[in-house]
């Protein structure tokens, strides 16, 4: 019914998270309707992030240079490290305004059923980074899901062994159980950070 290039665009859009077939169609027709300039700006933005954005060599957050902007910021407290699953989890924590430390992005959560074992995450890098480098506290801010909780417990155990002097804390309850951090509002998240407890 539709020209092959239009079908291709709909197929690509429908692969995006949260975008069903119907929405993909609506977006594709929107792209066809707008000016070349407007449509190609989207294509260019996608190309640019893929070509320029990599991982921070210290914390594995997104970075354009070797180190992300948070690791480059001298005012951030290097003695405090907040562990999150994904780069997107940094955003709500920053927005809460309650965190002045640094981050460590794991790249996911432990899930043996899905084949995600400790060696697939940046856990070894965390242990290396934390042991004997002046870090006093690690806040484990993995999601309040089964895999997020399992990951938090694993990290707490590993840190107790490798870096017994480091306090390991977990966000206080109040976060919706089973929910991803990126959907938490900043007030709830700020409260959870302030009330973090020993793990
Ligand atoms: Zn970094």
XYZ file of N, CA, C and O and ligand atoms in Angstrom:
797
model
N 0.834 -1.201 0.000
C 0.000 0.000 0.000
C 0.873 1.258 0.000
O 0.600 2.212 -0.706
N 1.935 1.227 0.831
C 2.825 2.393 0.922
C 4.106 2.131 0.136
O 4.477 0.993 -0.099
N 4.787 3.224 -0.244
C 6.064 3.090 -0.943
C 7.082 2.421 -0.016
O 7.050 2.661 1.195
N 7.953 1.589 -0.568
C 8.929 0.875 0.272
C 9.729 1.768 1.227
O 9.921 1.388 2.390
N 10.196 2.974 0.811
C 10.938 3.807 1.770
C 10.082 4.233 2.959
O 10.585 4.364 4.085
N 8.802 4.417 2.743
C 7.915 4.807 3.845
C 7.744 3.623 4.796
O 7.808 3.763 6.015
N 7.576 2.442 4.204
C 7.479 1.238 5.035
C 8.743 1.036 5.862
O 8.679 0.620 7.022
N 9.870 1.343 5.258
C 11.149 1.167 5.961
C 11.220 2.108 7.160
O 11.634 1.711 8.250
N 10.809 3.353 6.944
C 10.827 4.327 8.041
C 9.887 3.889 9.163
O 10.248 3.924 10.343
N 8.704 3.420 8.799
C 7.745 2.945 9.816
C 8.339 1.761 10.581
O 8.266 1.692 11.813
N 8.974 0.858 9.855
C 9.570 -0.314 10.506
C 10.661 0.108 11.488
O 10.726 -0.404 12.616
N 11.506 1.067 11.084
C 12.586 1.524 11.975
C 12.023 2.223 13.208
O 12.476 1.989 14.325
N 11.030 3.079 12.992
C 10.443 3.815 14.117
C 9.753 2.875 15.090
O 9.819 3.065 16.304
N 9.101 1.832 14.556
C 8.351 0.936 15.443
C 9.281 0.073 16.290
O 8.842 -0.576 17.233
N 10.579 0.089 15.980
C 11.537 -0.648 16.815
C 11.942 0.146 18.049
O 12.572 -0.388 18.961
N 11.610 1.432 18.081
C 11.952 2.254 19.244
C 11.078 1.845 20.431
O 9.927 1.466 20.247
N 11.634 1.933 21.667
C 10.848 1.513 22.831
C 9.605 2.381 23.008
O 9.670 3.605 22.868
N 8.499 1.739 23.288
C 7.256 2.469 23.541
C 6.546 2.952 22.290
O 5.530 3.627 22.375
N 7.072 2.632 21.129
C 6.450 3.071 19.876
C 5.805 1.870 19.182
O 6.492 0.967 18.710
N 4.486 1.885 19.146
C 3.766 0.812 18.458
C 3.645 1.118 16.979
O 4.072 2.178 16.509
N 3.020 0.210 16.276
C 2.846 0.346 14.822
C 2.099 1.633 14.445
O 2.500 2.369 13.558
N 1.054 1.913 15.176
C 0.212 3.074 14.888
C 0.971 4.394 15.077
O 0.919 5.285 14.235
N 1.690 4.468 16.198
C 2.490 5.682 16.474
C 3.600 5.822 15.439
O 3.888 6.916 14.954
N 4.209 4.703 15.069
C 5.287 4.725 14.078
C 4.760 5.302 12.763
O 5.424 6.103 12.105
N 3.552 4.907 12.403
C 2.937 5.427 11.178
C 2.708 6.933 11.266
O 3.008 7.677 10.339
N 2.206 7.353 12.440
C 1.919 8.774 12.631
C 3.207 9.583 12.535
O 3.258 10.633 11.905
N 4.286 9.077 13.169
C 5.569 9.778 13.132
C 6.131 9.815 11.711
O 6.670 10.826 11.267
N 5.985 8.705 10.993
C 6.504 8.655 9.622
C 5.791 9.683 8.742
O 6.430 10.402 7.972
N 4.486 9.785 8.901
C 3.752 10.773 8.101
C 4.106 12.202 8.514
O 4.131 13.105 7.691
N 4.430 12.365 9.783
C 4.884 13.683 10.237
C 6.208 14.039 9.543
O 6.381 15.139 9.034
N 7.135 13.077 9.523
C 8.436 13.292 8.878
C 8.247 13.634 7.394
O 8.926 14.506 6.846
N 7.298 12.977 6.752
C 7.046 13.251 5.328
C 6.474 14.657 5.117
O 6.711 15.282 4.093
N 5.744 15.121 6.107
C 5.060 16.402 5.983
C 5.982 17.601 6.215
O 5.832 18.622 5.591
N 6.943 17.466 7.149
C 7.800 18.611 7.495
C 8.829 18.884 6.396
O 9.004 18.075 5.484
N 9.524 20.013 6.519
C 10.532 20.385 5.512
C 11.697 19.398 5.544
O 11.917 18.714 6.545
N 12.450 19.369 4.449
C 13.649 18.525 4.383
C 14.577 18.856 5.547
O 15.127 17.973 6.205
N 14.736 20.172 5.766
C 15.656 20.642 6.808
C 15.281 20.078 8.174
O 16.125 19.570 8.916
N 14.012 20.161 8.490
C 13.541 19.710 9.794
C 13.716 18.198 9.954
O 14.168 17.714 10.986
N 13.370 17.467 8.916
C 13.468 16.005 8.992
C 14.926 15.559 9.065
O 15.276 14.658 9.829
N 15.785 16.211 8.286
C 17.191 15.792 8.265
C 17.928 16.187 9.536
O 18.942 15.581 9.880
N 17.406 17.201 10.258
C 18.016 17.571 11.537
C 17.930 16.389 12.503
O 18.858 16.134 13.272
N 16.824 15.658 12.452
C 16.659 14.466 13.298
C 17.667 13.387 12.901
O 18.350 12.804 13.738
N 17.758 13.163 11.585
C 18.703 12.160 11.091
C 20.133 12.525 11.490
O 20.902 11.674 11.934
N 20.476 13.817 11.377
C 21.826 14.276 11.731
C 22.110 14.124 13.222
O 23.222 13.783 13.615
N 21.087 14.413 14.045
C 21.275 14.302 15.495
C 21.572 12.857 15.876
O 22.429 12.585 16.724
N 20.882 11.926 15.236
C 21.113 10.504 15.508
C 22.530 10.122 15.082
O 23.278 9.492 15.825
N 22.907 10.565 13.883
C 24.251 10.272 13.393
C 25.320 10.861 14.322
O 26.294 10.196 14.667
N 25.092 12.106 14.763
C 26.092 12.763 15.602
C 26.298 12.044 16.936
O 27.433 11.822 17.355
N 25.203 11.648 17.623
C 25.412 10.953 18.915
C 26.131 9.626 18.704
O 26.986 9.251 19.495
N 25.786 8.945 17.614
C 26.435 7.652 17.398
C 27.909 7.806 17.057
O 28.717 6.946 17.363
N 28.256 8.916 16.414
C 29.658 9.115 16.027
C 30.512 9.742 17.123
O 31.721 9.558 17.139
N 29.890 10.508 18.027
C 30.714 11.262 18.980
C 30.596 10.812 20.434
O 31.498 11.050 21.224
N 29.492 10.178 20.803
C 29.302 9.868 22.217
C 29.798 8.466 22.537
O 29.395 7.490 21.894
N 30.697 8.393 23.497
C 31.211 7.097 23.932
C 31.035 6.963 25.429
O 30.120 7.552 26.001
N 31.911 6.167 26.059
C 31.815 5.952 27.499
C 32.964 6.635 28.228
O 34.095 6.640 27.738
N 32.647 7.166 29.404
C 33.667 7.763 30.267
C 34.614 6.653 30.719
O 34.168 5.582 31.113
N 35.913 6.927 30.675
C 36.890 5.892 31.030
C 36.924 5.609 32.530
O 37.454 4.594 32.955
N 36.337 6.500 33.324
C 36.338 6.304 34.775
C 35.034 5.665 35.250
O 35.038 4.650 35.934
N 33.904 6.267 34.851
C 32.629 5.853 35.443
C 31.665 5.186 34.452
O 30.622 4.717 34.842
N 32.016 5.174 33.171
C 31.203 4.535 32.121
C 29.873 5.227 31.852
O 28.985 4.658 31.234
N 29.786 6.465 32.316
C 28.664 7.315 31.920
C 28.909 7.729 30.466
O 29.996 7.514 29.933
N 27.922 8.326 29.832
C 28.123 8.810 28.471
C 29.125 9.953 28.490
O 29.127 10.778 29.391
N 29.994 9.984 27.485
C 31.005 11.031 27.434
C 31.401 11.308 26.000
O 31.443 10.400 25.165
N 31.670 12.582 25.716
C 32.156 12.953 24.389
C 33.675 12.918 24.387
O 34.298 12.569 23.395
N 34.276 13.269 25.526
C 35.732 13.171 25.647
C 36.068 11.882 26.406
O 35.201 11.065 26.644
N 37.351 11.748 26.839
C 37.741 10.542 27.580
C 36.966 10.414 28.889
O 36.634 9.313 29.319
N 36.729 11.577 29.515
C 35.987 11.574 30.772
C 34.702 12.367 30.639
O 34.660 13.366 29.919
N 33.666 11.910 31.359
C 32.381 12.603 31.290
C 32.474 13.933 32.032
O 33.439 14.188 32.750
N 31.469 14.752 31.909
C 31.511 16.088 32.515
C 31.497 16.020 34.031
O 32.051 16.885 34.704
N 30.890 14.979 34.592
C 30.845 14.860 36.055
C 32.223 14.472 36.589
O 32.685 15.015 37.579
N 32.908 13.559 35.902
C 34.257 13.165 36.331
C 35.253 14.303 36.142
O 36.259 14.383 36.833
N 34.979 15.186 35.184
C 35.875 16.321 34.950
C 35.667 17.443 35.963
O 36.535 18.286 36.139
N 34.503 17.418 36.623
C 34.138 18.507 37.520
C 34.848 18.362 38.871
O 34.537 17.471 39.656
N 35.782 19.287 39.135
C 36.595 19.231 40.362
C 35.764 19.416 41.632
O 36.173 19.026 42.718
N 34.607 20.043 41.488
C 33.797 20.320 42.679
C 33.054 19.078 43.168
O 32.537 19.052 44.277
N 32.997 18.024 42.351
C 32.285 16.819 42.784
C 33.144 16.055 43.775
O 34.363 15.970 43.631
N 32.474 15.493 44.788
C 33.156 14.767 45.850
C 33.529 13.351 45.385
O 32.674 12.477 45.257
N 34.822 13.160 45.157
C 35.318 11.868 44.673
C 35.272 10.767 45.723
O 35.472 9.596 45.417
N 35.012 11.122 46.984
C 34.955 10.113 48.050
C 33.603 9.410 48.089
O 33.416 8.448 48.820
N 32.654 9.922 47.293
C 31.323 9.312 47.261
C 31.005 8.872 45.840
O 31.098 9.659 44.903
N 30.619 7.604 45.721
C 30.313 7.072 44.399
C 28.905 6.481 44.411
O 28.570 5.669 45.278
N 28.089 6.899 43.478
C 26.720 6.384 43.360
C 26.681 5.400 42.187
O 26.999 5.757 41.051
N 26.288 4.159 42.478
C 26.267 3.116 41.457
C 24.876 3.020 40.836
O 23.883 2.837 41.548
N 24.795 3.153 39.523
C 23.511 3.038 38.825
C 23.614 1.994 37.710
O 24.708 1.600 37.323
N 22.449 1.575 37.219
C 22.448 0.567 36.158
C 22.797 1.161 34.797
O 23.629 0.637 34.069
N 22.107 2.251 34.447
C 22.242 2.808 33.098
C 22.610 4.289 33.135
O 22.284 4.980 34.099
N 23.217 4.785 32.053
C 23.537 6.219 31.998
C 22.303 7.099 32.229
O 22.405 8.161 32.837
N 21.136 6.636 31.777
C 19.912 7.414 31.940
C 19.519 7.606 33.396
O 18.768 8.524 33.728
N 20.033 6.738 34.288
C 19.698 6.838 35.716
C 20.416 8.004 36.392
O 20.043 8.414 37.489
N 21.464 8.500 35.770
C 22.198 9.640 36.327
C 21.304 10.889 36.320
O 21.334 11.685 37.250
N 20.487 11.006 35.295
C 19.689 12.221 35.103
C 18.724 12.493 36.266
O 18.751 13.573 36.842
N 17.861 11.513 36.654
C 16.955 11.817 37.773
C 17.689 12.101 39.077
O 17.230 12.918 39.886
N 18.837 11.460 39.306
C 19.588 11.705 40.543
C 20.171 13.118 40.524
O 20.113 13.846 41.517
N 20.685 13.526 39.383
C 21.184 14.894 39.254
C 20.062 15.890 39.476
O 20.227 16.916 40.115
N 18.906 15.576 38.924
C 17.763 16.480 39.026
C 17.282 16.622 40.473
O 16.711 17.640 40.846
N 17.500 15.594 41.293
C 17.069 15.664 42.689
C 17.878 16.710 43.456
O 17.446 17.187 44.495
N 19.062 17.055 42.962
C 19.891 18.066 43.614
C 20.497 17.606 44.929
O 21.045 18.390 45.685
N 20.403 16.311 45.233
C 20.860 15.787 46.521
C 22.221 15.102 46.434
O 22.725 14.606 47.434
N 22.789 15.041 45.240
C 24.013 14.265 45.097
C 25.167 15.131 44.602
O 25.078 15.729 43.525
N 26.241 15.174 45.390
C 27.407 15.964 44.981
C 28.610 15.093 44.704
O 29.724 15.580 44.498
N 28.372 13.759 44.746
C 29.476 12.832 44.510
C 29.579 12.456 43.048
O 29.066 13.147 42.172
N 30.261 11.364 42.799
C 30.416 10.893 41.425
C 29.550 9.656 41.190
O 28.814 9.220 42.076
N 29.693 9.061 40.016
C 28.851 7.922 39.627
C 29.687 6.759 39.148
O 30.868 6.900 38.837
N 29.022 5.607 39.076
C 29.601 4.451 38.398
C 28.452 3.737 37.680
O 27.489 3.317 38.325
N 28.533 3.650 36.385
C 27.452 3.062 35.589
C 27.790 1.599 35.279
O 28.792 1.301 34.627
N 26.938 0.690 35.768
C 27.209 -0.744 35.630
C 26.982 -1.271 34.210
O 27.612 -2.227 33.784
N 26.021 -0.678 33.539
C 25.682 -1.183 32.205
C 24.594 -2.250 32.242
O 24.422 -3.001 31.290
N 23.828 -2.304 33.345
C 22.736 -3.262 33.446
C 22.627 -3.792 34.866
O 23.188 -3.218 35.795
N 21.875 -4.882 35.022
C 21.712 -5.510 36.329
C 21.905 -7.014 36.168
O 21.677 -7.560 35.088
N 22.312 -7.647 37.251
C 22.537 -9.094 37.214
C 21.228 -9.833 36.931
O 20.207 -9.565 37.554
N 21.280 -10.739 35.976
C 20.105 -11.535 35.652
C 20.566 -12.836 34.992
O 20.631 -12.944 33.769
N 20.910 -13.823 35.846
C 21.460 -15.081 35.314
C 20.558 -15.734 34.255
O 21.062 -16.324 33.306
N 19.237 -15.587 34.413
C 18.314 -16.202 33.433
C 18.530 -15.613 32.042
O 18.409 -16.297 31.026
N 18.839 -14.307 32.006
C 19.069 -13.648 30.715
C 20.545 -13.682 30.318
O 20.946 -13.010 29.368
N 21.330 -14.413 31.091
C 22.750 -14.518 30.759
C 23.581 -13.316 31.166
O 24.671 -13.107 30.653
N 23.041 -12.492 32.096
C 23.833 -11.346 32.570
C 24.496 -11.714 33.900
O 23.842 -11.785 34.946
N 25.794 -11.992 33.839
C 26.575 -12.367 35.010
C 27.493 -11.207 35.399
O 27.647 -10.263 34.621
N 28.109 -11.295 36.595
C 28.946 -10.166 37.057
C 29.969 -9.685 36.019
O 30.214 -8.493 35.908
N 30.531 -10.623 35.262
C 31.578 -10.204 34.307
C 31.028 -9.406 33.132
O 31.783 -8.814 32.375
N 29.701 -9.396 32.970
C 29.111 -8.604 31.891
C 28.843 -7.166 32.319
O 28.465 -6.330 31.505
N 28.978 -6.912 33.611
C 28.748 -5.553 34.123
C 30.085 -4.955 34.560
O 31.075 -5.665 34.663
N 30.077 -3.645 34.835
C 31.325 -2.966 35.224
C 31.564 -3.097 36.723
O 31.823 -2.106 37.408
N 31.440 -4.335 37.234
C 31.590 -4.554 38.670
C 33.066 -4.632 39.056
O 33.493 -4.023 40.036
N 33.861 -5.344 38.258
C 35.301 -5.436 38.535
C 35.916 -4.035 38.529
O 36.753 -3.706 39.378
N 35.464 -3.208 37.581
C 35.974 -1.839 37.479
C 35.584 -1.017 38.707
O 36.357 -0.181 39.172
N 34.392 -1.294 39.240
C 33.955 -0.587 40.443
C 34.836 -0.962 41.627
O 35.306 -0.100 42.374
N 35.074 -2.272 41.802
C 35.879 -2.739 42.929
C 37.289 -2.158 42.850
O 37.855 -1.714 43.848
N 37.825 -2.146 41.647
C 39.153 -1.609 41.407
C 39.192 -0.120 41.752
O 40.106 0.379 42.403
N 38.155 0.575 41.314
C 38.096 2.018 41.479
C 37.951 2.411 42.948
O 38.478 3.422 43.395
N 37.223 1.587 43.689
C 36.877 1.929 45.060
C 37.947 1.517 46.064
O 38.162 2.192 47.067
N 38.650 0.401 45.781
C 39.589 -0.070 46.796
C 40.857 0.773 46.820
O 41.571 0.884 45.824
N 41.090 1.364 47.996
C 42.315 2.122 48.227
C 42.454 3.406 47.438
O 43.554 3.847 47.164
N 41.326 3.993 47.058
C 41.418 5.237 46.300
C 40.719 6.406 46.983
O 40.300 7.352 46.332
N 40.588 6.292 48.293
C 39.993 7.404 49.036
C 38.478 7.469 48.958
O 37.886 8.461 49.354
N 37.853 6.421 48.464
C 36.386 6.418 48.428
C 35.865 5.963 49.794
O 36.299 4.937 50.315
N 34.961 6.737 50.387
C 34.446 6.423 51.709
C 33.053 5.824 51.696
O 32.656 5.119 52.607
N 32.302 6.136 50.640
C 30.931 5.624 50.585
C 30.523 5.285 49.152
O 30.784 6.045 48.219
N 29.876 4.131 49.045
C 29.284 3.736 47.769
C 27.775 3.618 47.989
O 27.331 2.848 48.837
N 27.015 4.414 47.266
C 25.556 4.335 47.347
C 25.082 3.488 46.175
O 25.323 3.827 45.017
N 24.428 2.363 46.485
C 23.969 1.511 45.406
C 22.551 1.934 45.016
O 21.595 1.713 45.751
N 22.455 2.565 43.853
C 21.153 3.092 43.398
C 20.658 2.310 42.188
O 20.182 2.879 41.212
N 20.764 0.989 42.292
C 20.185 0.159 41.236
C 18.664 0.191 41.387
O 18.154 0.594 42.435
N 17.950 -0.224 40.358
C 16.495 -0.156 40.384
C 15.896 -1.021 41.492
O 16.503 -2.005 41.911
N 14.677 -0.667 41.929
C 13.986 -1.427 42.966
C 13.257 -2.627 42.354
O 12.099 -2.897 42.646
N 13.947 -3.343 41.478
C 13.395 -4.536 40.835
C 14.143 -5.762 41.362
O 15.141 -5.612 42.070
N 13.698 -6.954 41.017
C 14.364 -8.173 41.486
C 15.830 -8.179 41.063
O 16.722 -8.477 41.866
N 16.072 -7.852 39.806
C 17.461 -7.869 39.317
C 18.273 -6.736 39.956
O 19.442 -6.932 40.288
N 17.640 -5.577 40.138
C 18.337 -4.444 40.761
C 18.722 -4.750 42.194
O 19.822 -4.429 42.641
N 17.808 -5.412 42.940
C 18.083 -5.776 44.331
C 19.195 -6.823 44.406
O 20.086 -6.739 45.250
N 19.127 -7.812 43.516
C 20.156 -8.862 43.497
C 21.524 -8.246 43.212
O 22.529 -8.630 43.828
N 21.545 -7.290 42.313
C 22.796 -6.621 41.962
C 23.339 -5.844 43.157
O 24.541 -5.864 43.441
N 22.451 -5.161 43.877
C 22.858 -4.375 45.049
C 23.489 -5.283 46.105
O 24.538 -4.964 46.660
N 22.861 -6.441 46.353
C 23.385 -7.364 47.365
C 24.736 -7.936 46.933
O 25.659 -8.059 47.729
N 24.840 -8.252 45.650
C 26.104 -8.791 45.131
C 27.232 -7.775 45.318
O 28.333 -8.106 45.772
N 26.952 -6.527 44.972
C 27.965 -5.467 45.076
C 28.348 -5.227 46.533
O 29.526 -5.055 46.858
N 27.334 -5.240 47.414
C 27.619 -5.030 48.839
C 28.551 -6.117 49.368
O 29.525 -5.829 50.068
N 28.286 -7.370 48.986
C 29.135 -8.489 49.416
C 30.552 -8.343 48.877
O 31.528 -8.511 49.599
N 30.638 -8.037 47.594
C 31.950 -7.914 46.947
C 32.751 -6.778 47.574
O 33.964 -6.898 47.773
N 32.079 -5.679 47.890
C 32.781 -4.530 48.478
C 33.233 -4.829 49.910
O 34.308 -4.410 50.318
N 32.403 -5.568 50.651
C 32.779 -5.917 52.024
C 34.077 -6.707 52.015
O 34.917 -6.571 52.897
N 34.238 -7.530 50.995
C 35.432 -8.351 50.888
C 36.644 -7.544 50.402
O 37.723 -7.624 50.966
N 36.422 -6.788 49.334
C 37.530 -6.070 48.691
C 37.892 -4.752 49.356
O 39.052 -4.340 49.362
N 36.892 -4.061 49.873
C 37.127 -2.733 50.438
C 36.307 -2.570 51.714
O 35.330 -1.828 51.764
N 36.706 -3.308 52.792
C 35.897 -3.340 54.015
C 35.716 -1.976 54.683
O 34.790 -1.799 55.474
N 36.587 -1.014 54.372
C 36.473 0.304 55.007
C 35.410 1.186 54.358
O 35.050 2.228 54.893
N 34.953 0.782 53.195
C 33.997 1.611 52.459
C 32.574 1.326 52.935
O 32.160 0.166 52.994
N 31.846 2.363 53.298
C 30.445 2.194 53.691
C 29.607 1.977 52.435
O 29.748 2.693 51.458
N 28.755 0.952 52.483
C 27.885 0.687 51.335
C 26.454 0.964 51.743
O 25.959 0.386 52.710
N 25.794 1.862 51.058
C 24.421 2.202 51.405
C 23.498 1.965 50.217
O 23.938 1.821 49.086
N 22.217 1.918 50.528
C 21.195 1.676 49.520
C 20.157 2.776 49.667
O 19.899 3.228 50.786
N 19.550 3.195 48.571
C 18.508 4.214 48.650
C 17.415 3.760 49.604
O 17.066 2.586 49.636
N 16.899 4.699 50.390
C 15.827 4.372 51.325
C 14.586 3.977 50.554
O 14.422 4.302 49.389
N 13.682 3.262 51.256
C 12.439 2.887 50.596
C 11.625 4.132 50.320
O 11.950 5.224 50.756
N 10.561 3.987 49.588
C 9.787 5.150 49.174
C 9.783 5.189 47.666
O 8.894 5.743 47.048
N 10.780 4.526 47.088
C 10.773 4.385 45.640
C 9.757 3.313 45.299
O 9.644 2.318 46.007
N 9.005 3.484 44.246
C 8.019 2.473 43.881
C 8.702 1.135 43.598
O 9.651 1.082 42.825
N 8.211 0.079 44.280
C 8.800 -1.245 44.110
C 8.575 -1.725 42.680
O 7.498 -1.567 42.120
N 9.595 -2.275 42.083
C 9.478 -2.806 40.733
C 9.662 -1.759 39.661
O 9.619 -2.050 38.479
N 9.903 -0.517 40.085
C 9.995 0.552 39.082
C 11.434 0.906 38.764
O 12.320 0.756 39.589
N 11.640 1.386 37.582
C 12.948 1.845 37.172
C 13.189 3.243 37.716
O 12.276 4.051 37.807
N 14.449 3.486 38.037
C 14.856 4.769 38.592
C 14.480 5.932 37.684
O 14.100 7.002 38.141
N 14.578 5.710 36.393
C 14.366 6.834 35.476
C 12.933 7.359 35.500
O 12.671 8.435 35.008
N 12.008 6.595 36.092
C 10.636 7.079 36.176
C 10.313 7.700 37.531
O 9.206 8.158 37.759
N 11.282 7.691 38.442
C 11.034 8.239 39.771
C 11.057 9.762 39.711
O 11.861 10.345 39.003
N 10.164 10.392 40.457
C 10.187 11.861 40.456
C 11.310 12.328 41.373
O 11.752 11.606 42.270
N 11.781 13.555 41.144
C 12.987 13.995 41.845
C 12.778 14.197 43.347
O 13.718 14.059 44.118
N 11.552 14.467 43.774
C 11.320 14.671 45.210
C 11.451 13.347 45.955
O 12.138 13.230 46.955
N 10.814 12.302 45.397
C 10.901 10.968 45.991
C 12.347 10.488 45.990
O 12.844 9.943 46.982
N 13.014 10.729 44.880
C 14.394 10.275 44.737
C 15.318 11.020 45.694
O 16.204 10.420 46.315
N 15.092 12.309 45.846
C 15.891 13.114 46.769
C 15.732 12.616 48.193
O 16.702 12.479 48.934
N 14.484 12.280 48.554
C 14.202 11.766 49.897
C 14.885 10.408 50.090
O 15.464 10.130 51.130
N 14.825 9.581 49.051
C 15.431 8.246 49.133
C 16.949 8.347 49.289
O 17.568 7.553 49.997
N 17.532 9.346 48.652
C 18.983 9.534 48.749
C 19.378 10.008 50.149
O 20.321 9.503 50.748
N 18.611 10.986 50.650
C 18.918 11.514 51.985
C 18.782 10.423 53.041
O 19.529 10.391 53.996
N 17.819 9.540 52.862
C 17.551 8.511 53.869
C 18.243 7.192 53.573
O 17.815 6.165 54.043
N 19.305 7.224 52.795
C 19.963 5.963 52.414
C 20.464 5.210 53.644
O 20.863 5.813 54.636
N 20.401 3.865 53.555
C 20.716 3.024 54.697
C 21.841 2.058 54.397
O 22.025 1.656 53.250
N 22.518 1.674 55.471
C 23.604 0.709 55.356
C 23.108 -0.574 54.714
O 22.037 -1.054 55.058
N 23.876 -1.108 53.776
C 23.460 -2.325 53.085
C 24.209 -3.523 53.641
O 25.399 -3.447 53.873
Zn 32.696 9.771 34.291
